[in-house]
Amino acid sequence: MHSYWLDTSTPSADYSSTPIPKEVDVAVVGGGFTGLSTAYHAAKAGKSVALLEANTVNWGASGRNGGMATTGLAIGFRSAFKRYGERRAVGYFQEYNKAIDLIENLVKDHDLDVDYERSGKMTLAWKASHFEGMRHTAADLERLVGQPVELVDRANIRSEIGSDVYHGALVDPLGAGMHVGKFGHALAGLAVDAGATIHERAEVVDVERIGDTTIHDLKTSRGTVRAGNVVLGTSGYTGKPFGWQQRRVIPVGSFIVVTEPLPQAVVDELLPNRRMASDSKNFIYYFRITPDNRLLFGGRARFALSDPSQDRKSGEILQKAMHHIFPQTRDARIDYMWGGLVDISMDQMVHAGEHKGIHYSLNYSGHGVQMANYMGKVMVDVISGNPEANIWRDLKNPWIPGYFGEPWLHLRAGGAYYGLQDKFS
């Protein structure tokens, strides 16, 4: 039940006993990519920073995902411009490209050993009708964005994937992959080198606002700190005392299995171009080759939360799906099986802003590798006096009706809804 990424990376340090400071310019809540990026960029800007993490750095979604930094919105580009208009949709879409560029620049500028590779993103058509939709998407991306995408029809699909299940693919060469365990720990090291302090095992248990300001006292399990600004970046693990934000995030389990290292000939057959791949279902499958030639295969196998029992049940479902798509893996041993929480909002859009003096960035809807890291920098720009840096600031962020932080009923309803969508779309 361990994450491959965390098992094959080394923490930059042990931050479980670092003393909690009495006062800082910025307190960051959450030790994933949002929090680590915020801490790094705020410290780099000369601010005193304390990052507070209830568990350990990279413990949550940042260390439990597929390791893919991919282009495009969670709702799809054509859906975005129908909903928001072409100008806004293009702006939202381009933020994801900027997010990948930021990661690439961090890797190059600091010579980070994180197995970063811009091998491209491939979206696979589960049904023939989905591929026809991809044709329209490709045309719109070329017309409105100038994005260099390529369509691969079913007759040529073997040039991209060793499977006959799919009806075609849309390939975007700007997508990237990396070892997210190594990246998270490297980012923690950069933050500390820049002057931030990191405090693991420091759960925030109470927050008190000082007057009508952004100043707050944050009581943690290891002490209290007063912060001039607070940035919340806890994604699907958001809980009390951040109830307003918690009621706007539904945590959904996403599950992954990873094989033993595969022979090079098998790897070259499965994904010859080593693309980051996902399909067009709502109950998506996503997969890639790891840096050491394993097949990582993940998905929302079931609409459930992540715990050891659910992780195993979902992992067994995913293993069967993997064998269906890639019969070549039937004899491959499964070395890793785990789950984590994706943070989803009602509109499947990023939501970032400020509520009663607390800044937040949440709701990456499965695209957090690039967007969480990018939004950390954006939130530092915001608290430094540039609110226009946050392109999502005017999006409505409604409370999910009837939701008080217990997602079980919503998961069941969502699972039934999306299952029907996959069946009849």
PDB file of N, CA and C in Angstrom, residues 40 114 353 397:
ATOM      1  N   TYR A  40       8.549  28.208  -1.118  1.00  0.00           N
ATOM      2  CA  TYR A  40       9.767  28.525  -1.866  1.00  0.00           C
ATOM      3  C   TYR A  40       9.697  29.934  -2.457  1.00  0.00           C
ATOM      4  N   VAL A 114      15.090  14.801 -11.098  1.00  0.00           N
ATOM      5  CA  VAL A 114      13.715  14.379 -10.827  1.00  0.00           C
ATOM      6  C   VAL A 114      13.107  13.615 -12.002  1.00  0.00           C
ATOM      7  N   GLY A 353      -8.394  32.004  -4.198  1.00  0.00           N
ATOM      8  CA  GLY A 353      -8.833  33.339  -3.819  1.00  0.00           C
ATOM      9  C   GLY A 353      -8.591  33.589  -2.352  1.00  0.00           C
ATOM     10  N   ASN A 397     -17.386  30.208  -6.586  1.00  0.00           N
ATOM     11  CA  ASN A 397     -16.950  29.013  -5.865  1.00  0.00           C
ATOM     12  C   ASN A 397     -18.048  28.590  -4.895  1.00  0.00           C
TER      13      ASN A 397
END
